Short mmCIF file of C-alpha atoms in Angstrom, two decimals:
data_model
loop_
_atom_site.label_atom_id
_atom_site.label_comp_id
_atom_site.label_asym_id
_atom_site.label_seq_id
_atom_site.Cartn_x
_atom_site.Cartn_y
_atom_site.Cartn_z
CA UNK A 1 0.97 7.77 24.33
CA UNK A 2 -0.91 8.70 21.45
CA UNK A 3 1.10 11.95 20.35
CA UNK A 4 3.94 9.58 20.34
CA UNK A 5 2.34 7.74 17.49
CA UNK A 6 1.12 10.19 15.60
CA UNK A 7 4.43 11.78 15.57
CA UNK A 8 6.23 8.90 14.46
CA UNK A 9 3.51 8.65 11.79
CA UNK A 10 3.58 12.15 10.35
CA UNK A 11 7.29 11.44 10.38
CA UNK A 12 7.27 8.51 8.74
CA UNK A 13 5.23 9.39 5.91
CA UNK A 14 7.49 12.39 5.39
CA UNK A 15 10.51 10.05 5.24
CA UNK A 16 9.11 7.53 3.02
CA UNK A 17 8.24 10.43 0.55
CA UNK A 18 11.31 11.63 0.80
CA UNK A 19 13.42 8.43 0.65
CA UNK A 20 11.02 7.37 -2.93
CA UNK A 21 12.56 10.29 -5.09
CA UNK A 22 16.15 11.30 -2.60
CA UNK A 23 18.33 10.18 -5.47
CA UNK A 24 16.31 11.75 -8.38
CA UNK A 25 16.20 15.42 -6.30
CA UNK A 26 20.02 15.43 -5.59
CA UNK A 27 20.87 14.16 -9.02
CA UNK A 28 18.70 16.55 -11.17
CA UNK A 29 17.76 19.43 -8.51
CA UNK A 30 20.71 19.57 -6.83
CA UNK A 31 23.05 18.16 -9.81
CA UNK A 32 25.43 15.68 -7.69
CA UNK A 33 26.54 12.64 -9.66
CA UNK A 34 26.02 9.45 -8.05
CA UNK A 35 29.48 9.28 -6.52
CA UNK A 36 29.09 12.53 -4.57
CA UNK A 37 26.12 11.45 -3.11
CA UNK A 38 27.46 8.15 -1.97
CA UNK A 39 30.31 9.85 -0.33
CA UNK A 40 27.48 12.38 1.63
CA UNK A 41 25.61 9.39 2.82
CA UNK A 42 28.54 7.52 4.20
CA UNK A 43 29.95 10.55 5.81
CA UNK A 44 26.38 10.97 7.52
CA UNK A 45 26.32 7.14 8.56
CA UNK A 46 29.56 7.41 10.50
CA UNK A 47 28.82 10.54 11.97
CA UNK A 48 25.41 8.92 13.04
CA UNK A 49 27.43 5.66 14.39
CA UNK A 50 30.10 7.87 16.39
CA UNK A 51 27.10 10.13 17.64
CA UNK A 52 24.52 7.70 18.99
CA UNK A 53 25.66 6.86 22.35
CA UNK A 54 26.96 10.05 23.57
CA UNK A 55 23.56 11.68 22.09
CA UNK A 56 21.80 9.32 24.06
CA UNK A 57 23.61 9.86 27.17
CA UNK A 58 22.60 13.76 26.90
CA UNK A 59 19.07 12.75 26.51
CA UNK A 60 19.02 10.97 29.58
CA UNK A 61 20.94 14.24 31.41
CA UNK A 62 18.77 16.73 30.35
CA UNK A 63 15.33 14.81 28.99
CA UNK A 64 14.09 13.39 26.20
CA UNK A 65 11.26 15.22 25.30
CA UNK A 66 12.56 18.49 25.16
CA UNK A 67 16.13 17.19 23.10
CA UNK A 68 13.92 15.43 20.55
CA UNK A 69 11.64 18.25 20.22
CA UNK A 70 15.16 20.51 19.43
CA UNK A 71 16.09 17.48 16.77
CA UNK A 72 12.93 17.67 14.75
CA UNK A 73 13.23 21.17 14.57
CA UNK A 74 17.13 21.29 13.26
CA UNK A 75 16.14 17.87 11.34
CA UNK A 76 13.16 20.42 9.33
CA UNK A 77 15.61 22.99 9.02
CA UNK A 78 18.54 20.05 7.67
CA UNK A 79 16.06 18.95 4.97
CA UNK A 80 15.45 22.56 4.21
CA UNK A 81 18.80 23.22 3.13
CA UNK A 82 19.20 20.86 0.81
CA UNK A 83 17.02 23.52 -1.57
CA UNK A 84 20.30 24.90 -1.68
CA UNK A 85 22.99 22.10 -1.95
CA UNK A 86 24.90 21.95 -5.21
CA UNK A 87 28.41 20.93 -4.08
CA UNK A 88 29.34 17.43 -3.19
CA UNK A 89 30.86 19.29 0.23
CA UNK A 90 27.52 20.94 1.21
CA UNK A 91 26.06 18.09 0.94
CA UNK A 92 28.19 16.06 3.17
CA UNK A 93 27.89 18.27 5.76
CA UNK A 94 23.94 18.70 5.70
CA UNK A 95 24.25 14.86 5.77
CA UNK A 96 26.53 15.01 8.93
CA UNK A 97 23.81 16.72 10.69
CA UNK A 98 20.62 14.85 9.69
CA UNK A 99 22.28 12.03 10.82
CA UNK A 100 23.28 12.96 14.17
CA UNK A 101 20.23 14.94 14.29
CA UNK A 102 18.23 11.85 13.75
CA UNK A 103 21.12 10.10 16.07
CA UNK A 104 19.62 11.89 19.14
CA UNK A 105 16.32 11.55 18.19
CA UNK A 106 16.21 7.64 17.97
CA UNK A 107 17.49 7.79 21.47
CA UNK A 108 14.97 9.86 22.76
CA UNK A 109 12.11 8.26 21.87
CA UNK A 110 13.70 5.20 22.05
CA UNK A 111 13.76 6.44 25.84
CA UNK A 112 10.05 7.93 25.63
CA UNK A 113 9.08 4.91 24.67
CA UNK A 114 10.70 2.59 27.38
CA UNK A 115 7.75 3.18 30.08
CA UNK A 116 5.49 1.18 27.44
CA UNK A 117 8.27 -1.19 26.74
CA UNK A 118 7.27 -4.31 24.50
CA UNK A 119 3.69 -2.81 24.03
CA UNK A 120 4.60 0.97 22.73
CA UNK A 121 7.58 -0.17 20.83
CA UNK A 122 5.59 -2.69 18.37
CA UNK A 123 3.26 0.12 18.00
CA UNK A 124 5.53 2.52 17.19
CA UNK A 125 7.04 -0.22 14.98
CA UNK A 126 3.81 -0.78 13.38
CA UNK A 127 2.89 3.06 12.55
CA UNK A 128 6.40 3.63 11.35
CA UNK A 129 5.75 0.81 8.59
CA UNK A 130 2.61 2.50 7.49
CA UNK A 131 3.88 5.83 7.56
CA UNK A 132 6.55 4.74 5.22
CA UNK A 133 3.86 2.51 3.14
CA UNK A 134 1.69 6.05 2.87
CA UNK A 135 4.96 7.87 2.33
CA UNK A 136 6.09 5.48 -0.67
CA UNK A 137 2.84 6.13 -2.68
CA UNK A 138 2.99 9.78 -1.84
CA UNK A 139 6.49 9.84 -3.13
CA UNK A 140 5.44 7.98 -6.32
CA UNK A 141 3.39 11.21 -8.00
CA UNK A 142 7.18 13.05 -8.41
CA UNK A 143 8.53 10.17 -10.29
CA UNK A 144 5.57 9.97 -12.73
CA UNK A 145 5.37 13.72 -13.17
CA UNK A 146 9.55 13.84 -12.90
CA UNK A 147 9.82 17.64 -12.62
CA UNK A 148 12.09 19.71 -10.23
CA UNK A 149 9.27 21.76 -8.74
CA UNK A 150 7.70 17.79 -7.59
CA UNK A 151 10.84 16.82 -6.44
CA UNK A 152 11.51 20.47 -4.76
CA UNK A 153 7.93 19.89 -3.00
CA UNK A 154 8.50 16.68 -1.60
CA UNK A 155 11.38 17.61 0.11
CA UNK A 156 9.41 20.59 1.75
CA UNK A 157 6.81 18.13 2.81
CA UNK A 158 9.27 16.28 4.81
CA UNK A 159 10.90 18.90 6.23
CA UNK A 160 7.24 19.80 7.00
CA UNK A 161 6.64 16.44 9.42
CA UNK A 162 9.60 17.16 11.49
CA UNK A 163 7.96 20.24 12.60
CA UNK A 164 4.45 18.94 12.94
CA UNK A 165 5.57 15.93 14.85
CA UNK A 166 7.81 18.13 16.90
CA UNK A 167 4.80 19.94 17.74
CA UNK A 168 3.07 16.71 18.77
CA UNK A 169 5.43 15.63 20.49
CA UNK A 170 5.04 18.55 23.38
CA UNK A 171 1.75 17.03 24.15
CA UNK A 172 3.68 13.86 25.31
CA UNK A 173 4.40 13.26 28.70
CA UNK A 174 8.16 14.65 29.77
CA UNK A 175 10.55 11.89 31.23
CA UNK A 176 12.40 13.46 33.96
CA UNK A 177 15.92 14.08 33.49
CA UNK A 178 18.10 11.24 35.16
CA UNK A 179 20.93 11.30 36.67
CA UNK A 180 24.24 9.21 36.37
CA UNK A 181 25.07 7.09 39.95
CA UNK A 182 27.93 9.17 41.83
CA UNK A 183 31.49 7.48 40.96
CA UNK A 184 29.97 5.85 37.87
CA UNK A 185 30.88 6.27 34.24
CA UNK A 186 29.08 8.74 32.32
CA UNK A 187 28.72 6.53 29.29
CA UNK A 188 28.44 3.57 31.00
CA UNK A 189 26.47 1.75 28.06
CA UNK A 190 30.35 2.01 26.12
CA UNK A 191 32.11 -0.09 29.44
CA UNK A 192 29.07 -3.02 29.11
CA UNK A 193 30.71 -5.56 27.24
CA UNK A 194 28.02 -7.84 27.53
CA UNK A 195 25.69 -5.21 26.26
CA UNK A 196 28.23 -4.19 23.40
CA UNK A 197 28.45 -7.68 22.41
CA UNK A 198 24.83 -7.97 21.84
CA UNK A 199 24.52 -4.42 20.27
CA UNK A 200 27.01 -5.90 17.55
CA UNK A 201 25.18 -9.02 17.35
CA UNK A 202 21.74 -7.79 16.77
CA UNK A 203 23.10 -4.95 14.24
CA UNK A 204 24.55 -7.22 12.29
CA UNK A 205 21.81 -9.94 12.45
CA UNK A 206 18.88 -7.25 11.94
CA UNK A 207 20.72 -5.81 9.07
CA UNK A 208 21.33 -8.57 7.41
CA UNK A 209 17.32 -9.90 7.63
CA UNK A 210 16.34 -6.24 6.32
CA UNK A 211 18.77 -6.66 3.16
CA UNK A 212 17.51 -10.43 2.11
CA UNK A 213 14.77 -9.16 0.31
CA UNK A 214 15.65 -5.52 -0.34
CA UNK A 215 18.70 -6.50 -2.13
CA UNK A 216 19.21 -10.19 -2.04
CA UNK A 217 16.07 -11.19 -4.13
CA UNK A 218 16.17 -8.23 -6.45
CA UNK A 219 19.91 -8.66 -7.39
CA UNK A 220 18.82 -12.55 -7.60
CA UNK A 221 16.33 -12.48 -9.73
CA UNK A 222 17.74 -9.75 -11.73
CA UNK A 223 20.51 -11.99 -12.79
CA UNK A 224 18.51 -14.38 -13.72
CA UNK A 225 16.50 -16.81 -11.62
CA UNK A 226 13.38 -18.23 -12.87
CA UNK A 227 10.99 -15.90 -11.27
CA UNK A 228 9.13 -12.89 -12.66
CA UNK A 229 10.40 -9.66 -11.38
CA UNK A 230 7.04 -8.16 -10.02
CA UNK A 231 7.78 -10.63 -6.81
CA UNK A 232 9.88 -8.25 -5.56
CA UNK A 233 7.19 -5.99 -5.03
CA UNK A 234 4.74 -8.66 -4.09
CA UNK A 235 6.76 -9.74 -1.43
CA UNK A 236 7.45 -5.88 -0.13
CA UNK A 237 4.02 -5.70 0.16
CA UNK A 238 4.16 -9.10 2.56
CA UNK A 239 6.55 -7.92 4.55
CA UNK A 240 4.88 -4.51 4.78
CA UNK A 241 1.64 -5.70 5.53
CA UNK A 242 2.74 -8.31 8.20
CA UNK A 243 4.52 -5.81 10.47
CA UNK A 244 1.66 -3.28 10.16
CA UNK A 245 -1.16 -6.14 11.11
CA UNK A 246 0.77 -8.84 13.08
CA UNK A 247 4.03 -6.36 15.18
CA UNK A 248 1.76 -5.43 18.52
CA UNK A 249 0.32 -9.62 18.49
CA UNK A 250 3.61 -10.59 18.79
CA UNK A 251 4.30 -8.81 21.30
CA UNK A 252 2.44 -10.04 23.88
CA UNK A 253 3.20 -12.42 26.21
CA UNK A 254 6.89 -11.81 26.14
CA UNK A 255 8.07 -10.98 29.79
CA UNK A 256 11.51 -11.15 31.12
CA UNK A 257 14.72 -12.08 29.53
CA UNK A 258 14.26 -15.64 28.77
CA UNK A 259 11.21 -14.87 27.04
CA UNK A 260 12.96 -12.48 25.19
CA UNK A 261 15.65 -14.77 24.37
CA UNK A 262 13.17 -17.53 23.15
CA UNK A 263 11.57 -14.67 20.94
CA UNK A 264 14.31 -14.06 19.25
CA UNK A 265 15.97 -17.32 18.84
CA UNK A 266 12.65 -18.30 17.05
CA UNK A 267 12.59 -15.46 14.63
CA UNK A 268 16.29 -16.48 13.45
CA UNK A 269 15.42 -19.89 13.02
CA UNK A 270 12.36 -18.72 10.75
CA UNK A 271 14.60 -16.17 8.87
CA UNK A 272 17.08 -18.89 8.41
CA UNK A 273 14.14 -20.94 7.06
CA UNK A 274 13.01 -18.47 4.48
CA UNK A 275 16.70 -18.56 3.27
CA UNK A 276 16.16 -22.30 2.68
CA UNK A 277 13.07 -21.25 0.81
CA UNK A 278 14.93 -19.48 -1.26
CA UNK A 279 17.50 -21.71 -2.30
CA UNK A 280 15.35 -24.88 -3.09
CA UNK A 281 13.53 -22.27 -5.78
CA UNK A 282 16.61 -22.08 -7.86
CA UNK A 283 16.50 -24.30 -10.46
CA UNK A 284 11.87 -24.65 -10.50
CA UNK A 285 10.00 -23.65 -13.32
CA UNK A 286 8.58 -20.00 -13.40
CA UNK A 287 5.17 -21.07 -11.34
CA UNK A 288 7.31 -23.19 -8.79
CA UNK A 289 10.19 -20.45 -7.79
CA UNK A 290 7.57 -17.88 -7.49
CA UNK A 291 5.41 -19.67 -5.32
CA UNK A 292 8.29 -20.78 -2.99
CA UNK A 293 9.69 -17.02 -2.96
CA UNK A 294 6.07 -15.88 -1.58
CA UNK A 295 6.12 -18.50 0.86
CA UNK A 296 9.83 -17.50 2.19
CA UNK A 297 8.42 -13.98 2.75
CA UNK A 298 5.68 -14.35 4.95
CA UNK A 299 7.69 -17.24 6.93
CA UNK A 300 10.34 -14.31 6.73
CA UNK A 301 8.50 -10.86 8.26
CA UNK A 302 7.04 -13.96 10.65
CA UNK A 303 10.33 -14.39 11.59
CA UNK A 304 11.41 -10.85 11.28
CA UNK A 305 8.99 -9.98 13.97
CA UNK A 306 9.76 -12.95 16.53
CA UNK A 307 13.10 -11.24 16.16
CA UNK A 308 12.16 -7.82 16.32
CA UNK A 309 10.09 -8.42 19.92
CA UNK A 310 12.97 -10.11 21.31
CA UNK A 311 15.54 -7.65 20.62
CA UNK A 312 13.61 -5.11 22.16
CA UNK A 313 13.26 -7.41 25.10
CA UNK A 314 16.37 -8.00 25.60
CA UNK A 315 17.14 -3.95 25.11
CA UNK A 316 15.01 -2.94 27.70
CA UNK A 317 16.07 -5.78 30.47
CA UNK A 318 19.66 -5.13 29.93
CA UNK A 319 19.81 -0.88 29.75
CA UNK A 320 19.52 0.43 33.43
CA UNK A 321 16.51 2.36 34.28
CA UNK A 322 18.56 5.26 34.30
CA UNK A 323 20.46 5.06 31.34
CA UNK A 324 18.04 4.12 28.72
CA UNK A 325 18.71 7.02 26.22
CA UNK A 326 22.71 6.03 25.78
CA UNK A 327 21.75 2.13 25.86
CA UNK A 328 19.09 2.77 23.16
CA UNK A 329 21.79 5.25 21.09
CA UNK A 330 24.45 2.17 21.66
CA UNK A 331 22.27 -0.09 20.16
CA UNK A 332 21.51 1.51 17.24
CA UNK A 333 24.98 2.62 16.47
CA UNK A 334 25.25 -1.03 16.55
CA UNK A 335 22.56 -1.26 13.75
CA UNK A 336 24.51 1.26 12.03
CA UNK A 337 27.73 -0.94 11.80
CA UNK A 338 25.05 -3.64 10.49
CA UNK A 339 24.22 -1.56 8.01
CA UNK A 340 27.67 -1.36 6.60
CA UNK A 341 28.66 -4.96 7.15
CA UNK A 342 24.99 -6.90 5.30
CA UNK A 343 24.95 -4.97 1.84
CA UNK A 344 27.39 -6.25 0.51
CA UNK A 345 27.34 -9.71 2.84
CA UNK A 346 23.85 -10.55 0.96
CA UNK A 347 25.34 -10.02 -1.88
CA UNK A 348 28.65 -11.41 -2.06
CA UNK A 349 26.70 -14.55 -1.08
CA UNK A 350 23.19 -14.43 -3.87
CA UNK A 351 25.63 -13.29 -6.90
CA UNK A 352 28.76 -15.02 -6.38
CA UNK A 353 27.57 -18.52 -4.72
CA UNK A 354 23.59 -18.20 -6.33
CA UNK A 355 21.19 -20.59 -4.77
CA UNK A 356 24.37 -21.71 -2.74
CA UNK A 357 24.74 -18.64 -1.07
CA UNK A 358 21.28 -18.61 0.61
CA UNK A 359 22.14 -21.92 2.43
CA UNK A 360 25.24 -20.04 3.77
CA UNK A 361 22.65 -17.46 4.79
CA UNK A 362 20.64 -19.86 6.75
CA UNK A 363 23.22 -20.95 8.63
CA UNK A 364 24.79 -17.50 9.38
CA UNK A 365 21.68 -16.96 11.27
CA UNK A 366 21.21 -20.04 12.96
CA UNK A 367 24.86 -19.71 14.78
CA UNK A 368 23.92 -16.00 15.29
CA UNK A 369 20.82 -17.24 16.99
CA UNK A 370 22.78 -19.15 18.97
CA UNK A 371 24.87 -16.41 20.21
CA UNK A 372 21.90 -14.60 21.74
CA UNK A 373 21.41 -16.36 25.16
CA UNK A 374 25.13 -16.65 25.79
CA UNK A 375 25.54 -12.68 25.48
CA UNK A 376 22.27 -12.33 27.74
CA UNK A 377 23.47 -14.57 30.31
CA UNK A 378 26.81 -12.75 30.36
CA UNK A 379 24.59 -9.60 31.05
CA UNK A 380 22.66 -11.62 34.01
CA UNK A 381 25.99 -12.50 35.44
CA UNK A 382 27.45 -9.00 35.67
CA UNK A 383 23.96 -8.34 37.53
CA UNK A 384 22.32 -5.69 34.81
CA UNK A 385 19.37 -8.21 34.10
CA UNK A 386 17.94 -10.35 36.49
CA UNK A 387 16.75 -13.34 34.94
CA UNK A 388 12.68 -13.33 36.36
CA UNK A 389 12.58 -9.54 35.55
CA UNK A 390 9.31 -8.76 33.96
CA UNK A 391 8.83 -6.24 31.07
CA UNK A 392 5.17 -4.77 31.23
CA UNK A 393 3.38 -5.35 28.18
CA UNK A 394 0.76 -2.53 28.42
#
């Protein structure tokens, strides 16, 4: 599966470079205003959430490898098409196409990675973080140049990364198409209530812990917390380094649904603890607040690694072997819903409640973490996840 990891790395590099410059490209080159950009991105997000499960089913039915390659080629064309965008409608339509193709890639690549289970998923997350980090550095060059040509080059680099990734995927062993059992529903994931509950719960928790240091901390510091703004970059460096260096190691030994539940609960507890540490930083002298924020960042990334490992383990155990694609798609749809809720939730807490908001978020994570086991037990009772079924970790 080295080809899949390399394709993921290349693709993440292109995405990282594009995300770094996308807003400036869309405003200076495409001529869109912020409201038009937000509306287009929202339309794309909705299209992605609605299409993830059906497209995951398509990946199962016709084979994830060929559909992933096809989607990557479509994405290359769609991002190149951004160079011709000059109206809000054009941008919204391309955003929807990009979101739908991305949904298919996520479901298909999840099915391709299912054979390697947690270890493969951990490696993919590691190379994704590494690629995004390198891409962010590459995207900083156009920010310094601040010319239309520089932003256009980054768009083309991102489009080319999809073509390179598609070429690399041709070397990945094919996963045969999976047939739906006779007499059963096609979109079985949408009828699997315990799994839907897990996807919604995990999507909300995951999106919220992602927003803590990406949205919550910058807003809190900008609103007058007694700590320097450079801590924003420092905490993001800690998070990226932790994900790159420790993700694979943290996935070892998590075999079976009970172990995955324990890993998820351990992770949520650490994320909650990081919120408590941030609350304790309020009102401290600058040096003390900065120290506590750095400690919180370390605790947070360790919790993130445990929680992501537990989430993947639960996902692989609850999904039938013949429906990995659509279950992966449904899982990412839950993440999409979480992405809609988490930013306003975190913003309201840290700006509206200040230090007390971090404690509210800590309580939120504790309550959410305690729900993982009841949800997976419901899956066990439904006969989809034997309690002692092991997951391969090699």
